[in-house]
Short mmCIF file of C-alpha atoms in Angstrom, two decimals:
data_model
loop_
_atom_site.label_atom_id
_atom_site.label_comp_id
_atom_site.label_asym_id
_atom_site.label_seq_id
_atom_site.Cartn_x
_atom_site.Cartn_y
_atom_site.Cartn_z
CA MET A 1 28.55 -51.20 167.64
CA LYS A 2 29.33 -48.40 165.20
CA SER A 3 33.11 -48.30 165.61
CA LEU A 4 34.98 -49.94 162.74
CA GLY A 5 37.74 -50.99 165.15
CA ALA A 6 35.22 -52.73 167.42
CA ARG A 7 33.69 -54.49 164.43
CA LEU A 8 37.08 -55.71 163.25
CA ALA A 9 37.94 -56.93 166.74
CA LEU A 10 34.59 -58.78 167.00
CA LEU A 11 35.08 -60.32 163.55
CA LEU A 12 38.57 -61.56 164.44
CA LEU A 13 37.38 -62.86 167.81
CA THR A 14 34.45 -64.72 166.24
CA ALA A 15 36.66 -66.28 163.58
CA ILE A 16 39.26 -67.45 166.11
CA VAL A 17 36.70 -68.87 168.55
CA LEU A 18 34.78 -70.69 165.81
CA VAL A 19 37.98 -72.25 164.47
CA VAL A 20 39.08 -73.35 167.94
CA ILE A 21 35.67 -74.78 168.86
CA THR A 22 35.48 -76.69 165.58
CA SER A 23 38.99 -78.07 165.92
CA SER A 24 38.34 -79.01 169.57
CA PHE A 25 35.18 -80.87 168.58
CA VAL A 26 36.97 -82.75 165.80
CA ALA A 27 39.86 -83.57 168.15
CA SER A 28 37.43 -84.90 170.75
CA LEU A 29 35.88 -87.19 168.15
CA VAL A 30 39.26 -88.48 166.99
CA MET A 31 40.96 -88.75 170.40
CA ARG A 32 38.09 -90.03 172.54
CA GLY A 33 38.43 -93.42 174.17
CA PRO A 34 37.16 -96.67 172.65
CA LYS A 35 33.55 -97.73 173.02
CA PRO A 36 32.88 -100.02 176.03
CA GLU A 37 31.41 -102.81 173.89
CA SER A 38 34.64 -103.05 171.88
CA THR A 39 36.93 -103.30 174.93
CA MET A 40 34.74 -105.31 177.30
CA GLU A 41 35.51 -108.75 175.82
CA PRO A 42 39.29 -108.77 176.65
CA MET A 43 38.41 -107.57 180.15
CA ALA A 44 35.75 -110.30 180.41
CA ARG A 45 38.39 -112.95 179.52
CA GLN A 46 40.66 -111.72 182.32
CA LEU A 47 37.81 -111.67 184.83
CA SER A 48 36.73 -115.15 183.73
CA ILE A 49 40.26 -116.50 184.33
CA LEU A 50 40.35 -114.95 187.81
CA ALA A 51 36.89 -116.33 188.59
CA LYS A 52 37.94 -119.86 187.55
CA LEU A 53 41.10 -119.46 189.66
CA ALA A 54 38.95 -118.53 192.65
CA GLU A 55 36.77 -121.58 192.03
CA ALA A 56 39.79 -123.95 191.76
CA ASP A 57 42.11 -122.54 194.44
CA ARG A 58 40.52 -119.78 196.49
CA ALA A 59 43.60 -119.27 198.66
CA ALA A 60 45.81 -118.69 195.62
CA ALA A 61 43.24 -116.32 194.16
CA ILE A 62 43.01 -114.29 197.37
CA SER A 63 46.81 -114.10 197.53
CA ALA A 64 46.76 -112.80 193.97
CA GLY A 65 44.52 -109.91 195.05
CA VAL A 66 41.08 -111.34 194.29
CA VAL A 67 38.39 -110.19 196.69
CA ILE A 68 35.65 -112.70 197.58
CA ALA A 69 32.50 -111.26 199.11
CA ALA A 70 29.08 -112.54 200.04
CA VAL A 71 27.32 -109.75 198.17
CA PRO A 72 28.16 -107.72 195.05
CA ALA A 73 30.07 -104.44 195.39
CA GLY A 74 28.02 -101.47 196.52
CA GLY A 75 27.36 -98.33 194.57
CA HIS A 76 25.26 -97.36 191.61
CA SER A 77 24.68 -100.25 189.21
CA ASP A 78 25.60 -99.44 185.61
CA GLU A 79 23.05 -101.49 183.67
CA PRO A 80 24.54 -100.93 180.15
CA LEU A 81 28.06 -101.96 181.26
CA SER A 82 26.66 -104.91 183.20
CA GLY A 83 24.91 -106.10 180.06
CA PHE A 84 28.08 -105.66 177.95
CA LEU A 85 30.08 -107.68 180.51
CA MET A 86 27.60 -110.59 180.64
CA GLU A 87 27.43 -110.71 176.83
CA SER A 88 31.23 -110.81 176.65
CA LEU A 89 31.38 -113.59 179.27
CA LEU A 90 28.85 -115.53 177.23
CA ARG A 91 31.00 -115.18 174.10
CA THR A 92 34.07 -116.40 175.99
CA GLY A 93 32.21 -119.54 177.08
CA ASP A 94 31.83 -118.59 180.75
CA PRO A 95 28.23 -117.42 181.17
CA ARG A 96 27.55 -116.17 184.69
CA PRO A 97 25.78 -113.25 186.35
CA ALA A 98 27.84 -110.05 186.53
CA ILE A 99 27.20 -106.56 187.88
CA VAL A 100 29.19 -103.40 187.15
CA SER A 101 28.89 -100.78 189.90
CA ARG A 102 30.15 -97.19 190.04
CA GLN A 103 31.23 -96.19 193.54
CA SER A 104 32.58 -92.80 192.45
CA ALA A 105 33.40 -90.84 189.32
CA SER A 106 36.78 -92.61 189.09
CA THR A 107 36.05 -96.04 190.66
CA THR A 108 34.24 -98.83 188.78
CA ILE A 109 33.84 -102.33 190.31
CA ALA A 110 32.90 -105.60 188.52
CA SER A 111 31.23 -108.33 190.58
CA LEU A 112 31.09 -111.90 189.12
CA ARG A 113 29.01 -114.61 190.83
CA LEU A 114 30.77 -117.81 191.78
CA PRO A 115 29.12 -121.26 191.84
CA ASP A 116 29.04 -121.31 195.67
CA GLY A 117 26.93 -118.11 195.74
CA ASN A 118 29.77 -115.74 196.67
CA TRP A 119 30.89 -112.89 194.46
CA MET A 120 34.33 -112.09 193.06
CA VAL A 121 34.83 -108.34 193.33
CA MET A 122 37.47 -106.67 191.14
CA PRO A 123 38.05 -103.07 190.09
CA ILE A 124 38.12 -102.42 186.37
CA PRO A 125 39.67 -99.44 184.51
CA GLU A 126 37.48 -96.42 183.73
CA LEU A 127 36.67 -96.48 180.03
CA GLY A 128 34.78 -93.19 179.82
CA PRO A 129 36.15 -89.62 179.66
CA PRO A 130 38.28 -88.41 182.58
CA PRO A 131 36.44 -86.93 185.57
CA GLY A 132 35.78 -83.19 185.39
CA GLY A 133 36.08 -83.19 181.60
CA TRP A 134 33.55 -80.40 181.19
CA LYS A 135 35.48 -78.19 183.61
CA ILE A 136 38.68 -78.78 181.65
CA LEU A 137 36.88 -77.98 178.38
CA ALA A 138 35.34 -74.81 179.87
CA GLY A 139 38.71 -73.66 181.16
CA TRP A 140 40.30 -74.41 177.80
CA LEU A 141 37.68 -72.42 175.92
CA GLY A 142 37.87 -69.57 178.46
CA LEU A 143 41.63 -69.34 178.02
CA ILE A 144 41.25 -69.33 174.24
CA ILE A 145 38.52 -66.66 174.29
CA THR A 146 40.56 -64.42 176.62
CA GLY A 147 43.64 -64.75 174.44
CA SER A 148 41.55 -64.23 171.31
CA VAL A 149 40.04 -61.02 172.71
CA LEU A 150 43.48 -59.59 173.46
CA ILE A 151 44.87 -60.61 170.08
CA SER A 152 41.80 -59.31 168.24
CA ILE A 153 41.92 -55.93 169.98
CA PHE A 154 45.63 -55.62 169.27
CA ALA A 155 45.20 -56.63 165.61
CA ALA A 156 42.22 -54.29 165.15
CA SER A 157 44.17 -51.38 166.65
CA LYS A 158 47.01 -52.03 164.20
CA ILE A 159 44.60 -52.25 161.27
CA MET A 160 42.81 -49.06 162.36
CA LYS A 161 45.97 -47.02 162.89
CA PRO A 162 46.00 -45.47 159.38
CA LEU A 163 42.29 -44.63 159.72
CA ARG A 164 42.87 -43.02 163.12
CA LEU A 165 45.68 -41.03 161.53
CA LEU A 166 43.20 -39.76 158.94
CA GLU A 167 40.66 -38.99 161.68
CA ARG A 168 43.15 -36.97 163.72
CA ALA A 169 44.39 -35.16 160.61
CA SER A 170 40.85 -34.22 159.51
CA ALA A 171 40.08 -32.94 163.03
CA GLU A 172 43.11 -30.63 162.89
CA ILE A 173 42.30 -29.04 159.53
CA GLY A 174 42.57 -25.28 159.90
CA PRO A 175 40.22 -22.63 158.52
CA ASP A 176 42.52 -22.31 155.48
CA GLY A 177 42.04 -25.99 154.62
CA THR A 178 45.55 -27.07 155.64
CA LEU A 179 46.61 -29.35 158.48
CA PRO A 180 49.73 -29.62 160.65
CA HIS A 181 52.62 -31.76 159.46
CA VAL A 182 51.99 -35.47 160.09
CA PRO A 183 55.12 -37.43 161.16
CA GLU A 184 56.04 -39.95 158.45
CA THR A 185 57.08 -42.75 160.82
CA GLY A 186 55.93 -46.27 161.62
CA PRO A 187 54.93 -49.15 159.30
CA GLY A 188 54.91 -48.70 155.53
CA GLU A 189 51.15 -48.11 155.29
CA ILE A 190 51.31 -45.42 158.00
CA ARG A 191 54.21 -43.66 156.27
CA VAL A 192 52.41 -43.72 152.90
CA THR A 193 49.22 -42.30 154.47
CA ALA A 194 51.14 -39.57 156.32
CA ARG A 195 53.08 -38.65 153.18
CA ALA A 196 49.86 -38.39 151.15
CA LEU A 197 48.28 -36.14 153.80
CA ASN A 198 51.34 -33.88 153.90
CA GLU A 199 51.40 -33.61 150.11
CA LEU A 200 47.66 -32.86 150.03
CA SER A 201 48.07 -30.16 152.68
CA ALA A 202 50.97 -28.59 150.78
CA ARG A 203 48.98 -28.50 147.54
CA VAL A 204 45.92 -26.99 149.24
CA LYS A 205 48.09 -24.36 150.89
CA ALA A 206 49.79 -23.51 147.60
CA ALA A 207 46.45 -23.28 145.79
CA THR A 208 44.99 -21.07 148.54
CA GLU A 209 47.96 -18.74 148.55
CA SER A 210 47.86 -18.52 144.76
CA ARG A 211 44.16 -17.63 144.84
CA MET A 212 44.71 -15.01 147.53
CA ARG A 213 47.60 -13.46 145.60
CA LEU A 214 45.47 -13.39 142.45
CA VAL A 215 42.53 -11.69 144.17
CA ALA A 216 44.75 -9.21 146.01
CA ALA A 217 46.70 -8.38 142.85
CA ALA A 218 43.51 -7.92 140.83
CA GLY A 219 42.03 -5.64 143.49
CA HIS A 220 45.24 -3.63 143.71
CA ASP A 221 45.75 -3.37 139.94
CA LEU A 222 42.23 -2.05 139.48
CA ARG A 223 43.12 1.05 141.46
CA THR A 224 45.30 2.64 138.74
CA PRO A 225 42.82 2.48 135.81
CA MET A 226 40.00 3.46 138.19
CA THR A 227 41.93 6.55 139.25
CA ARG A 228 42.48 7.52 135.59
CA MET A 229 38.78 6.97 134.85
CA ARG A 230 37.79 9.10 137.84
CA LEU A 231 39.99 11.94 136.60
CA ARG A 232 38.49 11.72 133.12
CA ALA A 233 34.98 11.63 134.56
CA GLU A 234 35.60 14.97 136.20
CA PHE A 235 35.86 16.52 132.73
CA ILE A 236 32.42 15.31 131.63
CA LYS A 237 30.31 18.40 131.19
CA ASP A 238 26.91 16.83 131.72
CA ASP A 239 26.36 16.71 135.49
CA GLU A 240 24.03 13.71 135.34
CA ASP A 241 26.43 11.60 133.26
CA ARG A 242 29.35 12.65 135.43
CA GLN A 243 27.52 11.50 138.60
CA LYS A 244 26.66 8.15 137.00
CA TRP A 245 30.30 7.61 136.05
CA LEU A 246 31.47 8.50 139.54
CA ALA A 247 28.83 6.23 141.13
CA ASP A 248 29.94 3.29 138.99
CA LEU A 249 33.59 3.96 139.84
CA GLU A 250 32.70 4.14 143.53
CA GLU A 251 31.03 0.73 143.27
CA LEU A 252 34.10 -0.70 141.52
CA ASP A 253 36.24 0.75 144.28
CA THR A 254 34.03 -0.92 146.89
CA ILE A 255 34.32 -4.25 145.11
CA ALA A 256 38.12 -3.99 145.00
CA ASP A 257 38.26 -3.04 148.69
CA SER A 258 35.97 -5.94 149.64
CA ALA A 259 38.04 -8.44 147.64
CA ILE A 260 41.24 -7.27 149.33
CA GLY A 261 39.43 -7.38 152.69
CA LEU A 262 38.37 -11.00 152.10
CA VAL A 263 41.95 -12.00 151.32
CA ARG A 264 43.17 -10.09 154.37
CA GLU A 265 40.75 -12.01 156.60
CA GLU A 266 41.85 -15.37 155.18
CA ILE A 267 45.50 -14.74 155.99
CA SER A 268 44.91 -12.76 159.19
CA THR A 269 46.51 -14.08 162.38
CA ASP A 270 44.86 -11.83 164.97
CA SER A 271 45.95 -12.66 168.50
CA LEU A 272 43.28 -14.19 170.73
CA GLN A 273 41.96 -12.30 173.73
CA CYS A 274 39.00 -12.45 176.08
CA VAL A 275 36.31 -10.10 174.75
CA ARG A 276 32.79 -9.35 175.90
CA LEU A 277 30.49 -10.34 173.06
CA ASP A 278 27.51 -8.40 174.44
CA THR A 279 29.62 -5.22 174.62
CA ILE A 280 30.76 -5.62 171.01
CA VAL A 281 27.17 -6.07 169.82
CA ALA A 282 25.96 -3.08 171.83
CA ASP A 283 28.69 -0.87 170.32
CA ILE A 284 27.81 -2.00 166.80
CA VAL A 285 24.10 -1.30 167.35
CA THR A 286 24.91 2.19 168.64
CA GLU A 287 27.16 2.86 165.64
CA LEU A 288 24.68 1.64 163.01
CA THR A 289 21.72 3.34 164.70
CA SER A 290 23.58 6.65 164.45
CA MET A 291 23.81 5.96 160.72
CA SER A 292 19.97 5.79 160.57
CA MET A 293 19.85 2.02 160.13
CA ALA A 294 16.77 0.24 161.49
CA ILE A 295 18.52 -1.91 164.10
CA LYS A 296 17.62 -2.44 167.73
CA ALA A 297 19.11 -4.55 170.49
CA GLY A 298 17.16 -7.23 172.28
CA GLU A 299 18.40 -9.17 175.31
CA LEU A 300 22.18 -8.84 175.66
CA GLN A 301 23.38 -11.36 178.22
CA PRO A 302 26.95 -10.79 179.44
CA VAL A 303 29.24 -13.46 177.96
CA THR A 304 32.95 -13.68 177.15
CA ILE A 305 34.57 -15.40 174.18
CA CYS A 306 38.17 -15.93 173.11
CA ALA A 307 38.71 -14.22 169.73
CA GLY A 308 40.13 -11.19 167.97
CA ARG A 309 38.07 -8.15 168.93
CA LEU A 310 38.44 -6.21 165.68
CA ALA A 311 37.76 -9.24 163.50
CA VAL A 312 34.64 -10.28 165.42
CA THR A 313 33.39 -6.69 165.33
CA ARG A 314 33.87 -6.61 161.56
CA ALA A 315 32.02 -9.91 161.09
CA LEU A 316 29.01 -8.99 163.22
CA ARG A 317 28.84 -5.50 161.69
CA ASN A 318 28.64 -7.08 158.22
CA LEU A 319 25.82 -9.38 159.33
CA LEU A 320 23.84 -6.57 160.94
CA ILE A 321 24.32 -4.25 157.96
CA ASN A 322 23.14 -7.04 155.67
CA ALA A 323 20.05 -7.62 157.85
CA ALA A 324 19.21 -3.91 158.05
CA THR A 325 19.80 -3.31 154.34
CA HIS A 326 18.12 -6.34 152.79
CA GLY A 327 15.77 -7.21 155.65
CA GLU A 328 14.26 -3.72 156.17
CA SER A 329 14.83 -3.82 159.94
CA ALA A 330 16.71 -6.08 162.34
CA THR A 331 16.83 -7.13 166.00
CA VAL A 332 19.93 -8.63 167.61
CA ALA A 333 20.23 -10.59 170.86
CA VAL A 334 23.10 -12.23 172.75
CA THR A 335 22.43 -15.30 174.91
CA HIS A 336 24.51 -17.79 176.84
CA THR A 337 23.51 -21.47 176.55
CA GLY A 338 25.68 -24.05 178.26
CA ASP A 339 29.21 -23.47 176.98
CA GLU A 340 28.07 -21.51 173.92
CA ALA A 341 27.66 -17.79 173.30
CA VAL A 342 24.93 -17.22 170.71
CA VAL A 343 24.21 -14.09 168.68
CA THR A 344 20.79 -14.15 167.00
CA ILE A 345 19.91 -11.61 164.29
CA ASN A 346 16.31 -11.51 163.05
CA ASP A 347 15.09 -9.29 160.25
CA SER A 348 11.65 -8.59 158.78
CA GLY A 349 12.57 -8.85 155.11
CA PRO A 350 11.29 -11.27 152.48
CA GLY A 351 13.85 -13.94 153.35
CA ILE A 352 15.80 -16.12 150.90
CA PRO A 353 14.42 -18.89 148.67
CA GLU A 354 15.06 -22.25 150.35
CA ASP A 355 16.93 -23.60 147.33
CA ARG A 356 19.42 -20.71 147.57
CA LEU A 357 20.09 -20.64 151.30
CA SER A 358 23.26 -22.70 150.83
CA GLN A 359 24.70 -19.96 148.59
CA VAL A 360 24.48 -17.02 150.98
CA PHE A 361 28.15 -17.29 152.01
CA GLU A 362 29.48 -17.44 148.46
CA PRO A 363 31.44 -14.35 147.32
CA PHE A 364 29.40 -11.84 145.27
CA PHE A 365 26.15 -13.67 145.99
CA ARG A 366 22.96 -11.72 145.18
CA ILE A 367 19.38 -12.88 145.57
CA ASP A 368 18.14 -11.02 142.50
CA ILE A 369 20.81 -10.47 139.85
CA ALA A 370 18.57 -8.05 137.95
CA ARG A 371 18.33 -5.78 141.01
CA GLN A 372 21.84 -6.15 142.39
CA ARG A 373 22.50 -2.43 141.98
CA SER A 374 19.61 -1.52 144.23
CA PHE A 375 21.78 -1.93 147.32
CA PRO A 376 25.32 -0.73 147.99
CA GLY A 377 28.15 -3.19 148.54
CA ALA A 378 30.06 -5.84 146.65
CA GLY A 379 28.31 -8.96 147.95
CA LEU A 380 31.30 -10.06 150.06
CA GLY A 381 30.02 -9.12 153.53
CA MET A 382 28.61 -12.56 154.34
CA ALA A 383 31.66 -14.35 152.94
CA ILE A 384 34.00 -12.20 155.07
CA ALA A 385 31.83 -12.74 158.16
CA LYS A 386 31.86 -16.52 157.74
CA GLU A 387 35.64 -16.51 157.20
CA ILE A 388 36.16 -14.62 160.47
CA ILE A 389 33.69 -16.71 162.47
CA SER A 390 35.20 -20.00 161.23
CA ARG A 391 38.71 -18.78 162.09
CA PHE A 392 37.67 -18.45 165.74
CA GLU A 393 36.01 -21.91 165.76
CA GLY A 394 32.53 -20.46 165.58
CA GLU A 395 29.54 -21.46 163.48
CA ILE A 396 26.94 -19.49 161.56
CA THR A 397 23.61 -20.72 160.24
CA VAL A 398 20.98 -18.91 158.23
CA ARG A 399 17.33 -19.94 158.01
CA ASN A 400 14.03 -18.40 157.00
CA ARG A 401 11.52 -17.32 159.60
CA HIS A 402 7.77 -17.72 159.34
CA PRO A 403 5.75 -16.04 158.04
CA LYS A 404 8.63 -13.90 156.75
CA GLY A 405 12.10 -12.73 157.61
CA LEU A 406 15.55 -14.24 157.97
CA GLU A 407 17.33 -15.49 161.07
CA GLN A 408 21.14 -15.50 161.36
CA VAL A 409 22.56 -17.45 164.30
CA VAL A 410 26.24 -17.13 165.25
CA SER A 411 27.68 -19.31 168.02
CA PHE A 412 31.08 -19.25 169.71
CA LYS A 413 32.53 -21.29 172.54
CA SER A 414 32.19 -19.19 175.65
CA ARG A 415 34.63 -18.96 178.53
CA GLY A 416 33.82 -19.76 182.12
CA ASP A 417 34.67 -16.23 183.19
CA LYS A 418 31.76 -14.92 181.17
CA LEU A 419 31.62 -11.66 183.08
CA ALA A 420 35.26 -10.75 182.43
CA ALA A 421 35.90 -7.44 180.78
CA GLY A 422 36.68 -7.48 177.09
#
């Protein structure tokens, strides 16, 4: 039982049932009838008087309702009650044989022997618990348990309502870290929780927009001084120095473009459409192969996903370029497993140290800082790819292969019409 609501309901139910059972037990001790030995003596006095009346005037006794029989009353003999009755008769000064018989659960008969050998037979009140007492107790406890279950479930649902609100809100968090507006209605605790979530979402959105504006502005503002520097570099007489200056400016320009591209992907709202993932991958492989990159296509199963075609193309192109550039050569495959479309990219490079695998999607991440100029690019390709994939509810994982190489696995939810045209 892992659900907190179920645990609360069980706790409430257990507490209620234990309290009721304890109180019922105490009530039964307090309210139960008197012990037979304490009430038998007054009854013995009454029976003794009737027996003496039957001895003195039998006709008057019979008219008073006394039954005279030759044998004691039938039924099961209750030895303890018979003993209590004879002891009570002895204390009242009228010792005589007596038998208490039970003819049914509600009928108890006392038989007192008369001097002439006959027996006076008289019913006596039932001193024990009422018949069917266990059935009444079981019904009582069943009713209490049923009511307790309903009350406990209702109380647990009320207690869990703020937590369910948090659960629903966390499930609706968008790729930008914000969540839809939560209605601030209901009990005070619910309103406070909803208000806190709305304020948190507003702050996250404001911080995200501020960061995006900062990055976009920085990338844009770099263009002017870079243009002036490029013009000045053209006047450098030494050809080698001039080429170094221009190469550095080109790298700065790439970094600025990548930063603006990352911001653009974070705020992009591309419309969704059904696209063939295998066709997109095949087109990318053809494009990069024509650029002399060591990339080849493996199995490309036809599968359709719901996403933005241009954005998904950009993300997968970045991943393949990264694999071909840093991994020496790469192989890509598209498979369809259950309701998932999976793109697997394997390269034959040295891989990534295990302690740094979690950093591969960070902006400007480089495996070897000292050699970061050995490869073109700004180090934002993986970050942009993850941003796009997450926006379309996809997932990407990166792990090392053995004995060497890196594996990138991208998965999207596929559509049933997996052979539809993209």
